[in-house]
Coordinates of C-alpha atoms in Angstrom, one line a residue:
Chain A
M1 CA 70.2 73.7 205.7
S2 CA 72.2 76.5 206.8
A3 CA 70.2 77.4 209.7
R4 CA 71.4 74.4 211.6
Q5 CA 75.1 75.6 211.4
P6 CA 76.2 77.8 214.5
V7 CA 76.5 81.5 213.1
P8 CA 80.1 82.0 213.2
P9 CA 80.8 85.2 215.2
S10 CA 81.9 87.3 211.9
A11 CA 78.4 86.8 210.4
T12 CA 76.8 89.9 209.7
A13 CA 73.3 88.4 211.0
R14 CA 70.7 91.0 210.8
L15 CA 67.1 91.8 212.4
S16 CA 65.0 94.5 211.1
V17 CA 61.7 95.5 212.6
A18 CA 59.0 98.0 211.4
V19 CA 55.5 97.2 212.8
R20 CA 52.4 99.0 213.8
H21 CA 49.9 97.3 216.2
R22 CA 47.1 98.5 218.5
L23 CA 46.5 97.1 221.8
G24 CA 43.5 98.7 223.2
A25 CA 44.5 102.5 223.7
F26 CA 48.2 101.8 223.5
R27 CA 49.8 102.1 220.0
L28 CA 53.1 100.4 219.1
D29 CA 54.7 102.0 216.0
A30 CA 58.3 101.1 216.2
G31 CA 61.0 99.9 213.8
F32 CA 64.8 99.0 214.4
S33 CA 67.2 96.8 213.2
A34 CA 70.1 94.9 215.0
E35 CA 73.2 93.4 213.9
S36 CA 75.6 91.0 215.9
G37 CA 76.2 92.0 219.5
I38 CA 73.7 93.2 222.0
T39 CA 71.1 95.7 220.8
A40 CA 69.1 97.1 224.0
L41 CA 65.3 98.3 223.6
F42 CA 65.7 100.7 226.5
G43 CA 62.4 102.5 228.1
R44 CA 60.2 102.9 231.3
S45 CA 57.7 100.4 231.9
G46 CA 54.6 100.5 229.4
S47 CA 56.9 102.1 226.6
G48 CA 56.1 99.1 224.4
K49 CA 59.4 97.1 224.7
T50 CA 57.9 93.8 225.8
S51 CA 55.1 94.1 223.0
L52 CA 58.1 94.7 220.5
V53 CA 59.7 91.5 221.5
N54 CA 56.5 89.6 221.5
V55 CA 55.7 91.0 217.9
I56 CA 59.3 89.8 216.8
A57 CA 58.8 86.3 218.4
G58 CA 55.4 86.0 216.9
L59 CA 53.2 85.9 220.2
I60 CA 51.4 89.1 218.8
R61 CA 50.3 89.3 215.3
P62 CA 51.0 93.0 214.2
D63 CA 48.2 95.0 212.5
E64 CA 50.9 96.1 209.9
G65 CA 54.4 96.0 209.2
R66 CA 57.4 93.7 208.0
I67 CA 60.0 91.7 210.1
D68 CA 63.3 90.0 208.3
I69 CA 66.1 88.0 209.7
D70 CA 69.0 87.3 207.5
G71 CA 66.7 88.2 204.4
R72 CA 64.0 85.8 205.5
I73 CA 60.7 87.5 205.7
L74 CA 58.8 86.7 209.1
V75 CA 56.1 88.8 208.7
D76 CA 54.9 91.0 205.9
T77 CA 51.2 92.1 206.3
A78 CA 51.4 93.6 202.8
A79 CA 52.3 90.4 201.5
G80 CA 50.0 88.4 203.7
I81 CA 53.0 86.4 205.4
F82 CA 52.8 85.6 209.0
V83 CA 55.3 82.9 210.0
P84 CA 54.2 81.3 213.2
P85 CA 56.2 81.3 216.2
H86 CA 57.5 77.7 216.1
R87 CA 59.0 78.2 212.8
R88 CA 60.9 81.4 213.4
R89 CA 64.0 80.0 215.2
I90 CA 63.8 83.2 217.6
G91 CA 65.3 82.0 221.1
Y92 CA 63.1 84.2 223.7
V93 CA 64.3 84.4 227.5
F94 CA 61.4 85.5 229.4
Q95 CA 61.5 87.7 232.6
D96 CA 59.9 84.8 234.5
A97 CA 62.3 82.0 232.9
R98 CA 59.2 79.7 232.4
L99 CA 61.2 76.3 232.6
F100 CA 58.9 73.4 232.1
P101 CA 58.2 72.3 235.9
H102 CA 57.6 68.8 234.7
L103 CA 60.9 68.2 233.1
A104 CA 64.5 68.0 234.8
V105 CA 67.2 70.9 233.8
R106 CA 68.8 68.5 231.2
N107 CA 65.4 67.9 229.4
N108 CA 64.5 71.5 229.5
L109 CA 67.6 72.4 227.6
L110 CA 67.1 69.9 225.3
Y111 CA 63.5 70.6 224.4
G112 CA 64.4 73.4 221.8
R113 CA 67.4 71.6 220.2
W114 CA 65.1 68.4 219.7
F115 CA 62.7 70.6 217.6
A116 CA 65.4 72.3 215.9
G117 CA 66.8 68.9 214.6
A118 CA 70.3 69.6 216.3
A119 CA 70.1 66.4 218.8
G120 CA 73.0 65.1 217.9
R121 CA 75.5 67.8 218.5
R122 CA 76.6 66.7 222.0
D123 CA 79.9 69.3 221.9
D124 CA 77.3 72.2 221.5
F125 CA 75.5 71.2 224.5
D126 CA 78.6 70.7 226.7
R127 CA 79.8 74.1 225.5
V128 CA 76.5 76.1 226.5
V129 CA 76.5 74.1 229.8
E130 CA 79.9 75.2 230.4
M131 CA 79.3 78.7 229.3
L132 CA 76.5 79.1 231.7
G133 CA 77.9 77.3 234.6
I134 CA 74.9 74.7 235.2
G135 CA 76.7 71.4 234.7
H136 CA 75.7 70.7 238.4
L137 CA 71.9 71.5 238.1
L138 CA 71.3 69.3 235.0
D139 CA 69.4 66.4 237.1
R140 CA 67.4 68.8 239.0
R141 CA 63.9 70.1 238.9
P142 CA 63.5 73.5 238.0
S143 CA 61.3 74.2 241.4
L144 CA 64.5 73.4 243.4
L145 CA 66.6 76.3 241.6
S146 CA 67.4 79.7 242.4
G147 CA 66.0 82.7 240.7
G148 CA 69.7 83.1 239.2
E149 CA 69.9 79.5 238.3
R150 CA 66.7 79.5 236.9
Q151 CA 67.3 82.3 234.6
R152 CA 70.7 80.6 233.3
V153 CA 68.9 77.6 232.4
A154 CA 66.5 79.5 230.4
I155 CA 69.2 81.4 228.7
G156 CA 70.8 77.9 227.8
R157 CA 67.4 76.5 226.7
A158 CA 66.9 79.1 224.2
L159 CA 70.6 79.2 223.1
L160 CA 70.4 75.4 222.3
S161 CA 67.6 75.9 220.2
V162 CA 70.0 77.3 217.8
P163 CA 68.4 80.7 217.5
R164 CA 68.9 83.1 214.6
V165 CA 68.2 86.1 217.1
L166 CA 67.9 85.6 221.1
L167 CA 65.4 87.8 222.8
M168 CA 65.8 88.7 226.3
D169 CA 63.1 90.4 228.0
E170 CA 64.3 92.0 231.3
P171 CA 66.0 88.6 232.2
L172 CA 67.5 90.0 235.5
A173 CA 64.4 92.5 236.5
S174 CA 63.0 89.6 239.0
L175 CA 66.7 89.2 240.6
D176 CA 68.2 90.8 243.5
P177 CA 71.7 92.7 243.0
G178 CA 73.7 89.9 244.2
R179 CA 72.0 87.1 241.7
K180 CA 72.3 90.3 239.0
A181 CA 75.8 90.4 239.3
E182 CA 76.2 86.4 239.0
I183 CA 74.6 86.6 235.9
L184 CA 75.8 89.6 234.1
P185 CA 79.4 88.0 233.2
Y186 CA 77.2 85.1 231.4
I187 CA 75.3 87.5 229.4
E188 CA 78.7 89.1 228.4
R189 CA 80.2 86.0 227.4
L190 CA 77.2 85.4 225.5
R191 CA 77.5 88.8 223.4
D192 CA 81.2 87.8 222.9
E193 CA 81.0 84.0 222.1
A194 CA 77.8 83.2 220.9
G195 CA 77.6 85.1 217.7
V196 CA 73.7 85.4 218.0
P197 CA 72.4 89.1 217.7
I198 CA 70.7 89.8 221.1
V199 CA 67.7 92.0 221.5
Y200 CA 67.9 93.0 225.3
V201 CA 64.8 94.6 226.8
S202 CA 65.5 96.7 230.1
H203 CA 64.6 99.7 232.1
A204 CA 67.8 99.6 234.1
I205 CA 70.3 102.1 232.6
D206 CA 73.3 100.3 234.3
E207 CA 72.5 96.8 232.5
V208 CA 72.2 98.9 229.3
A209 CA 75.3 100.7 229.5
R210 CA 77.2 97.7 230.5
L211 CA 76.0 95.4 227.6
A212 CA 74.7 97.2 224.6
G213 CA 76.4 98.0 221.4
T214 CA 73.3 99.7 220.2
V215 CA 70.6 101.4 222.3
V216 CA 66.9 102.0 221.1
L217 CA 65.2 104.4 223.3
L218 CA 61.5 103.6 222.9
A219 CA 58.8 105.8 224.8
G220 CA 55.1 105.7 224.0
G221 CA 55.3 102.9 221.7
Q222 CA 57.7 104.8 219.4
V223 CA 61.3 104.8 218.7
L224 CA 62.7 108.3 220.1
A225 CA 66.2 107.6 219.4
A226 CA 68.6 104.8 218.4
G227 CA 72.3 104.5 218.2
A228 CA 75.6 104.0 220.2
P229 CA 74.8 104.1 224.0
E230 CA 77.2 107.1 224.7
R231 CA 75.0 109.2 222.1
V232 CA 71.5 107.7 223.2
L233 CA 72.2 107.4 226.9
G234 CA 73.9 111.1 227.2
R235 CA 70.7 113.0 226.1
V236 CA 69.6 115.5 228.5
D237 CA 65.8 114.6 227.9
L238 CA 66.4 111.0 228.8
E239 CA 65.1 111.1 232.4
P240 CA 61.6 112.1 231.4
L241 CA 61.6 109.4 228.7
S242 CA 63.1 106.5 230.7
G243 CA 61.8 107.2 233.8
T244 CA 65.2 106.8 235.3
D245 CA 66.8 109.6 237.6
E246 CA 70.3 108.0 236.7
A247 CA 70.6 110.5 234.0
G248 CA 74.6 110.4 232.9
A249 CA 77.0 109.9 230.3
V250 CA 78.6 106.7 229.0
L251 CA 81.9 107.0 228.0
D252 CA 84.3 104.5 226.0
A253 CA 87.8 104.4 227.5
R254 CA 91.4 102.6 227.3
V255 CA 93.3 101.9 230.1
L256 CA 97.0 103.7 229.7
R257 CA 98.5 103.2 233.0
E258 CA 97.5 100.7 235.7
D259 CA 99.0 102.6 238.4
D260 CA 100.3 106.2 238.7
G261 CA 101.8 105.4 242.1
F262 CA 99.1 106.6 244.0
G263 CA 96.6 103.6 243.3
L264 CA 95.0 105.3 240.2
A265 CA 94.9 104.4 236.6
E266 CA 95.1 106.7 234.0
L267 CA 92.6 106.3 231.2
E268 CA 92.4 107.7 227.9
T269 CA 88.9 108.8 226.5
R270 CA 87.5 111.0 223.8
A271 CA 86.8 113.6 226.5
G272 CA 90.3 113.5 227.8
R273 CA 92.6 112.0 230.4
V274 CA 90.5 110.4 233.4
F275 CA 91.9 109.0 236.8
V276 CA 90.0 106.7 238.5
P277 CA 90.9 104.0 241.3
A278 CA 92.8 101.1 239.9
S279 CA 91.0 97.8 240.7
G280 CA 92.5 95.0 238.6
L281 CA 92.7 97.0 235.6
T282 CA 95.4 96.1 233.0
A283 CA 97.0 98.2 230.3
G284 CA 95.4 98.2 227.0
R285 CA 92.1 96.9 228.1
S286 CA 88.9 98.7 226.9
V287 CA 86.2 99.6 229.4
R288 CA 83.3 101.4 229.6
L289 CA 82.9 104.3 231.9
R290 CA 79.6 105.8 233.4
I291 CA 79.5 109.0 234.6
R292 CA 76.1 110.5 236.5
A293 CA 74.8 113.9 235.5
R294 CA 74.6 114.6 239.8
D295 CA 78.4 113.9 239.9
V296 CA 79.2 116.7 237.2
M297 CA 80.0 120.3 238.2
L298 CA 80.4 123.3 235.5
A299 CA 83.0 125.7 236.0
A300 CA 83.5 129.0 233.6
D301 CA 87.5 128.9 234.0
R302 CA 89.7 125.9 234.8
P303 CA 89.5 125.3 238.8
Q304 CA 92.7 125.9 240.6
G305 CA 93.4 124.1 243.8
I306 CA 90.8 121.9 244.0
S307 CA 90.8 118.1 245.1
A308 CA 89.1 117.0 242.0
L309 CA 91.3 115.1 239.5
N310 CA 89.3 114.8 236.5
I311 CA 88.4 118.3 234.9
L312 CA 87.5 118.0 231.3
A313 CA 87.4 121.0 228.8
G314 CA 84.3 121.3 226.4
Q315 CA 81.5 123.5 225.3
V316 CA 77.7 123.5 226.2
A317 CA 76.1 121.5 223.5
S318 CA 72.5 121.9 224.7
V319 CA 70.6 122.9 227.9
G320 CA 67.8 120.8 228.8
A321 CA 64.3 121.1 230.1
A322 CA 64.0 122.4 233.8
H323 CA 62.7 120.0 236.6
G324 CA 62.3 121.7 239.8
A325 CA 65.3 123.8 240.6
A326 CA 67.6 121.6 238.5
V327 CA 68.4 121.3 234.9
D328 CA 70.5 119.1 232.8
V329 CA 73.5 120.5 230.8
Q330 CA 75.0 118.5 228.0
V331 CA 78.7 119.2 227.8
D332 CA 80.7 118.4 224.4
C333 CA 84.2 117.3 225.4
G334 CA 86.2 116.5 222.2
G335 CA 83.3 114.7 220.7
A336 CA 82.2 112.9 223.9
L337 CA 79.2 114.1 225.5
L338 CA 78.8 114.5 229.2
V339 CA 75.9 115.4 231.1
A340 CA 75.9 117.7 234.4
R341 CA 72.7 118.4 236.7
I342 CA 73.1 121.9 238.2
T343 CA 70.9 124.4 239.8
R344 CA 68.7 126.6 237.2
R345 CA 70.1 129.4 239.4
S346 CA 73.8 128.6 238.3
A347 CA 73.0 128.1 234.8
A348 CA 71.6 131.6 234.8
Q349 CA 74.2 133.1 236.3
M350 CA 76.9 131.4 234.3
N351 CA 74.8 132.5 231.3
L352 CA 75.0 128.9 229.7
A353 CA 73.8 128.4 226.4
A354 CA 74.9 126.3 223.4
G355 CA 78.6 127.0 222.5
T356 CA 79.6 128.1 225.9
P357 CA 83.1 127.1 226.6
V358 CA 83.0 125.4 230.1
F359 CA 85.0 122.8 232.3
A360 CA 83.3 119.7 233.7
V361 CA 84.4 118.8 237.1
V362 CA 83.8 115.1 237.5
K363 CA 83.3 114.3 241.3
S364 CA 83.3 110.4 240.7
V365 CA 83.5 108.0 237.8
S366 CA 82.0 104.2 237.8
F367 CA 82.5 101.3 235.7
A368 CA 79.8 100.1 233.3
S369 CA 81.9 97.0 232.8
Chain B
M1 CA 38.0 32.6 246.7
L2 CA 36.7 34.4 249.7
G3 CA 33.9 31.9 250.0
L4 CA 32.2 33.9 246.9
S5 CA 29.9 31.6 245.0
D6 CA 30.4 31.4 241.0
E7 CA 27.6 33.5 240.3
E8 CA 28.9 36.3 242.9
L9 CA 32.5 36.1 241.6
T10 CA 31.2 36.6 237.8
A11 CA 29.2 39.7 239.1
V12 CA 32.4 41.2 240.5
R13 CA 34.7 40.4 237.4
L14 CA 31.8 42.0 235.2
S15 CA 31.9 44.9 237.4
L16 CA 35.6 45.5 237.2
V17 CA 35.2 45.1 233.3
V18 CA 32.4 47.5 232.8
A19 CA 34.0 50.2 234.9
G20 CA 37.4 49.9 233.3
W21 CA 35.9 50.3 229.9
A22 CA 33.5 53.1 231.2
T23 CA 36.6 55.0 232.2
A24 CA 38.9 54.1 229.1
G25 CA 36.2 54.9 226.9
S26 CA 35.1 58.2 228.7
L27 CA 38.9 59.4 228.9
P28 CA 39.7 60.7 225.5
V29 CA 35.9 62.3 225.1
A30 CA 36.4 63.9 228.6
V31 CA 39.9 65.3 227.8
L32 CA 38.6 67.0 224.8
V33 CA 35.1 68.2 226.1
A34 CA 37.4 69.6 229.2
L35 CA 39.8 71.4 226.7
V36 CA 36.6 73.1 224.8
L37 CA 35.0 74.2 228.2
G38 CA 38.1 75.5 229.7
R39 CA 39.8 77.1 226.8
C40 CA 37.0 77.9 224.3
R41 CA 34.6 80.9 224.5
F42 CA 31.6 80.2 221.9
P43 CA 28.0 80.9 222.5
G44 CA 27.1 77.3 222.9
V45 CA 29.7 76.6 225.7
G46 CA 26.9 76.9 228.3
L47 CA 24.8 74.7 226.8
L48 CA 27.5 72.5 226.3
N49 CA 28.5 72.6 229.9
G50 CA 24.8 72.0 231.2
L51 CA 24.7 68.9 228.8
V52 CA 27.7 67.4 230.2
L53 CA 26.6 67.8 233.7
L54 CA 22.9 66.4 233.0
P55 CA 23.6 63.2 234.2
L56 CA 24.7 64.1 237.6
I57 CA 21.6 66.1 238.3
L58 CA 18.8 64.0 236.6
P59 CA 17.6 61.0 238.6
P60 CA 19.8 57.7 237.4
V61 CA 16.6 56.3 236.3
V62 CA 15.7 58.9 233.8
T63 CA 19.3 58.7 232.4
G64 CA 18.7 55.1 232.1
Y65 CA 15.7 55.3 230.3
L66 CA 16.9 58.0 228.0
L67 CA 19.5 55.7 227.0
L68 CA 17.2 53.2 226.4
L69 CA 15.2 55.4 224.0
L70 CA 18.4 56.5 222.3
F71 CA 20.5 53.3 222.2
G72 CA 17.9 50.6 222.7
R73 CA 17.1 48.2 219.7
R74 CA 14.7 50.5 218.4
G75 CA 16.3 53.8 219.5
A76 CA 17.6 56.3 217.1
I77 CA 21.2 55.8 217.6
G78 CA 20.9 51.9 218.6
T79 CA 19.5 50.8 215.2
F80 CA 22.0 53.0 213.3
L81 CA 24.9 51.3 215.5
A82 CA 23.7 47.7 215.2
E83 CA 23.0 48.1 211.2
Y84 CA 26.3 49.6 210.2
L85 CA 28.7 48.8 212.8
G86 CA 27.3 45.8 214.4
I87 CA 27.7 47.2 218.0
V88 CA 24.5 46.3 220.3
F89 CA 24.1 47.9 223.7
A90 CA 20.5 46.9 224.6
F91 CA 20.6 44.2 227.4
R92 CA 24.4 43.5 226.9
W93 CA 27.5 44.3 229.1
T94 CA 28.6 47.1 226.8
G95 CA 25.3 48.9 227.5
A96 CA 26.1 48.5 231.3
A97 CA 29.4 50.0 230.2
L98 CA 27.9 52.9 228.3
A99 CA 25.4 53.6 231.4
A100 CA 28.3 53.7 234.0
G101 CA 30.2 55.6 231.5
V102 CA 27.8 58.4 231.2
M103 CA 27.3 58.4 234.7
G104 CA 30.6 58.9 235.6
F105 CA 31.6 61.4 232.5
P106 CA 30.7 64.7 234.4
L107 CA 32.8 63.7 237.5
M108 CA 35.5 63.0 235.0
V109 CA 35.0 66.4 233.0
R110 CA 35.0 68.4 236.1
A111 CA 38.2 67.2 237.4
I112 CA 40.2 67.4 234.5
R113 CA 38.7 70.9 233.5
L114 CA 40.2 72.3 236.7
S115 CA 43.7 71.0 235.8
V116 CA 43.3 72.4 232.2
E117 CA 42.6 75.9 233.6
A118 CA 45.7 75.7 236.0
V119 CA 48.0 74.9 233.1
D120 CA 50.1 78.3 232.6
R121 CA 49.7 79.1 229.1
R122 CA 52.8 81.2 229.1
L123 CA 54.7 78.0 229.1
E124 CA 53.1 77.1 226.2
A125 CA 54.1 80.1 224.7
A126 CA 57.6 79.3 225.5
A127 CA 57.4 76.0 224.1
G128 CA 56.4 77.4 220.8
T129 CA 59.2 79.8 220.8
L130 CA 61.4 76.8 221.2
G131 CA 60.1 75.1 217.7
A132 CA 57.1 73.0 219.0
S133 CA 54.1 72.9 216.9
P134 CA 50.7 73.4 218.5
V135 CA 50.4 69.6 218.6
W136 CA 53.6 69.2 220.1
V137 CA 53.0 71.7 223.1
F138 CA 49.9 70.1 223.6
L139 CA 51.6 66.5 223.9
T140 CA 54.8 67.6 225.7
V141 CA 53.5 70.6 227.8
T142 CA 49.8 70.7 228.3
L143 CA 49.0 67.1 228.6
P144 CA 51.6 66.1 231.2
L145 CA 50.8 69.3 233.3
M146 CA 47.2 68.2 233.2
L147 CA 48.1 64.5 234.4
P148 CA 47.1 65.1 238.1
G149 CA 43.6 66.0 237.1
I150 CA 43.4 63.2 234.5
V151 CA 44.4 60.6 237.1
A152 CA 41.8 62.2 239.6
G153 CA 39.1 62.0 237.1
A154 CA 39.7 58.7 235.8
I155 CA 39.4 57.4 239.5
L156 CA 36.4 59.2 240.2
C157 CA 34.7 57.8 236.9
F158 CA 35.9 54.3 237.8
A159 CA 34.3 54.6 241.4
K160 CA 31.3 56.0 240.1
A161 CA 31.0 53.3 237.5
M162 CA 31.6 50.5 240.1
G163 CA 28.9 51.8 242.2
E164 CA 26.2 52.7 239.2
F165 CA 22.9 51.2 239.6
G166 CA 19.7 52.9 238.5
A167 CA 20.6 53.9 235.3
T168 CA 22.4 50.5 234.6
I169 CA 19.3 48.3 235.6
T170 CA 17.0 50.6 233.8
F171 CA 18.8 50.2 230.6
V172 CA 20.0 46.9 230.6
S173 CA 18.3 45.4 233.4
S174 CA 20.4 42.5 235.4
I175 CA 21.1 39.7 233.7
P176 CA 23.4 37.3 235.7
G177 CA 26.7 36.9 233.5
E178 CA 25.9 39.6 231.1
T179 CA 24.5 42.7 232.8
Q180 CA 24.4 42.1 236.5
T181 CA 27.3 44.0 238.3
L182 CA 28.1 44.3 241.8
P183 CA 25.1 46.6 242.9
S184 CA 22.5 44.9 241.1
A185 CA 23.8 41.5 242.4
I186 CA 23.6 42.8 246.0
Y187 CA 20.2 44.2 245.4
A188 CA 18.9 40.8 243.7
L189 CA 20.3 38.7 247.0
T190 CA 18.4 41.1 249.2
Q191 CA 15.3 40.5 247.5
V192 CA 15.3 36.3 247.8
P193 CA 15.0 34.6 251.3
G194 CA 18.6 33.4 252.4
G195 CA 20.6 35.6 250.3
D196 CA 21.9 38.1 253.2
A197 CA 25.3 36.2 253.7
G198 CA 25.9 36.4 249.8
A199 CA 24.7 40.3 250.0
L200 CA 27.3 40.8 252.8
R201 CA 30.0 38.9 251.2
L202 CA 29.5 41.3 248.0
T203 CA 29.4 44.3 250.2
L204 CA 32.8 43.4 251.7
V205 CA 34.3 43.0 248.3
S206 CA 32.8 46.5 247.5
V207 CA 34.2 48.4 250.2
A208 CA 37.6 46.5 249.7
I209 CA 37.7 47.7 245.9
A210 CA 36.5 51.5 246.9
L211 CA 39.2 51.7 249.4
L212 CA 41.9 50.6 246.9
A213 CA 40.7 52.8 244.5
L214 CA 41.2 55.7 247.0
L215 CA 44.5 54.8 248.2
A216 CA 45.8 54.3 244.3
S217 CA 44.1 57.8 243.5
E218 CA 45.9 59.4 246.4
W219 CA 49.3 57.8 245.8
L220 CA 49.0 58.3 241.8
A221 CA 48.1 62.0 242.6
R222 CA 50.7 62.8 244.4
R223 CA 53.4 61.0 242.1
A224 CA 51.8 63.1 239.3
G225 CA 51.9 66.5 241.5
R226 CA 55.6 65.9 242.2
R227 CA 56.1 65.1 238.7
I228 CA 55.4 68.6 237.4
G229 CA 57.0 70.3 240.1
L230 CA 54.0 71.0 242.7
Q231 CA 55.8 69.5 245.7

C-alpha cells in the first residue's frame, strides 16, 4: 500500500477542504487547499480554526461538504461518505499534547506507528527521535516532561503514525517564549525534511510569518483571504480580523553582503535594498523579514539628512479604515506591500489616496526566520 | 493449622472461594454497567442506576429472599438455568457466590464509575487520530486509565462478599461444607454451648483477612496510580 511509504519531499501531496457546519450559533463555512509545506490557518480565537482542523481530523462530522487527501475522499456528504478518524491517516498535534499518561515516551511514540502497520521501520523511528531531539526522554513518563518536551514528543508521535497530512493546533500556545524558541526550529526542520503537508493553526502572527508558505485568514467561520504570507499579512484590515495589534508586512529577502564594514548586512528585497544589523547572516541565504506598521513613516519627498537607512520608494495602494487617531496605509514598493501606521491628521495633510507616490521610512526591521 | 478444626478450616476455604467467584463474576458486568452509567445518556439510565444500587439499600434478608424467588428451584430464572444449562444455585456454594456477588456489585460499580468519569476523553480522541479503532481505544487507553477504580472496586466487592451474611443465609441457608461461609459459621458457633473458642478463632481469621485485603488494595491502588502518571 502506497500509504506505508514515506512521502518523498517532492510529492505534490494535496489536501482540499470545503465544508459547512453549524455549532450552536456559530457557522463554519470554509474551504482551502494545502500543498507540501506549511499552510497556516490564521485568525483570532473563535474564528473557527480549531473547528476546521477537527473537521479534517474527523472529530467533527460536518453538516455538508467534501474533504480529500491525495485524491482519496474522506468526507463527501453528498455521496454519504464519512471515513472515521482512525482510518484517515491524519496526524494531529493538539495544543495540550495529549500524551498517554500510562505509557512511557517510547510507547507513546510507537502507538500510532503500530496501527499504521509500520512497526518494523526502525530507521524511521531513529530519524524522528533525532530530528526532535528527544532521545534522552524515551524511558520517561509524560508527567515528568516539561511543556516543550511534551509538545516535541506529541509531534513525534503524530509523525510516526505515517500521516498523509499533519495538523498542528496552536502547538506553541501554551508555552512561554523560551520554550517556543526551543521548538520553532524543530517545526522548521519538519517542514523542510518530513515532506508531509502541514496545516498549522495559530493566532500568533510571528509564528505564521516565520513558518507558513500559505496563509488562510479565517474570521467568523469563513475564509477571508488565502495566499502568500506577504499578501495576506500585509492587509490593512488585518488587525480587526485577526485581533492582532501587530499589523505589518512580511518581505522575502536574500542576503547580498554579510557586512558592509559597519556591522550591517545588505539584503535584496522586491521593495529595494535594505540594511539590517548583521548577526550570523551568510551571503546568498534567503530570509523572511517582518516590518511592523508602527515602525514605518511616510514622506512625500525622499528625506535628506536623516538617520534612517532604509527608505523605500513606492505608491499608496490603499488607505485602511481609521481606528482612533491612527490609520494603516498600504504602500506598494515594487510589488511588495508595506504597511505604515500614521495619524489620520498626517494622512489628510499629505492627501494620501491610492496612487499617491510616497517614500516609506523604515525605522526597524525584524527577522521572521 | 492455627488450632482450627476441619470444619472451621472448610468454612474459611469456602469463604475465600465464594468471595473470589463473586468478585470475578461481577467484574466484567460491573465494568460494562459503569461504562453505561458513566457515559450514556438515555431515559432509562436513572432506573438502571437505582436497580444497581438496590442491594445496598434493601435489608439483606429481602435481597436473599428475592434471590430465592428468582433463582430458587421453582424460581423463574432458576428453573430455566437448571433445565437448559444445568446450573443450580439453590442450597449450593454457587448460590452463596451469587448472593455475595449481588451484594458487592453496587460497591464495585460505584468505584469503577468514578474512574470512568475521570478518564480524559480527549486522550481517546487522540488515540483515534493515531489509527486506533474504538475497540483498540478502549483496550489501550480507556481500560488502563480505569485500572485504579477497577482495583478498588474489586477489593471492596471481595471484602463485602467475605462478610456477607443475611442474603446468603436466606438464599442458601448454612450447610457446613457447602454454603456455610465464615460469618454463618461464626453465627452457628455462638448458638451452641462451648462454641465460644471456635467463634473467637474464626473472628481472628476474619480480622486477618480483612486487614490483608485492605493493605493489598492500598498497595495496588498506589501502583496503578503511578502507572497512569497520577504520582
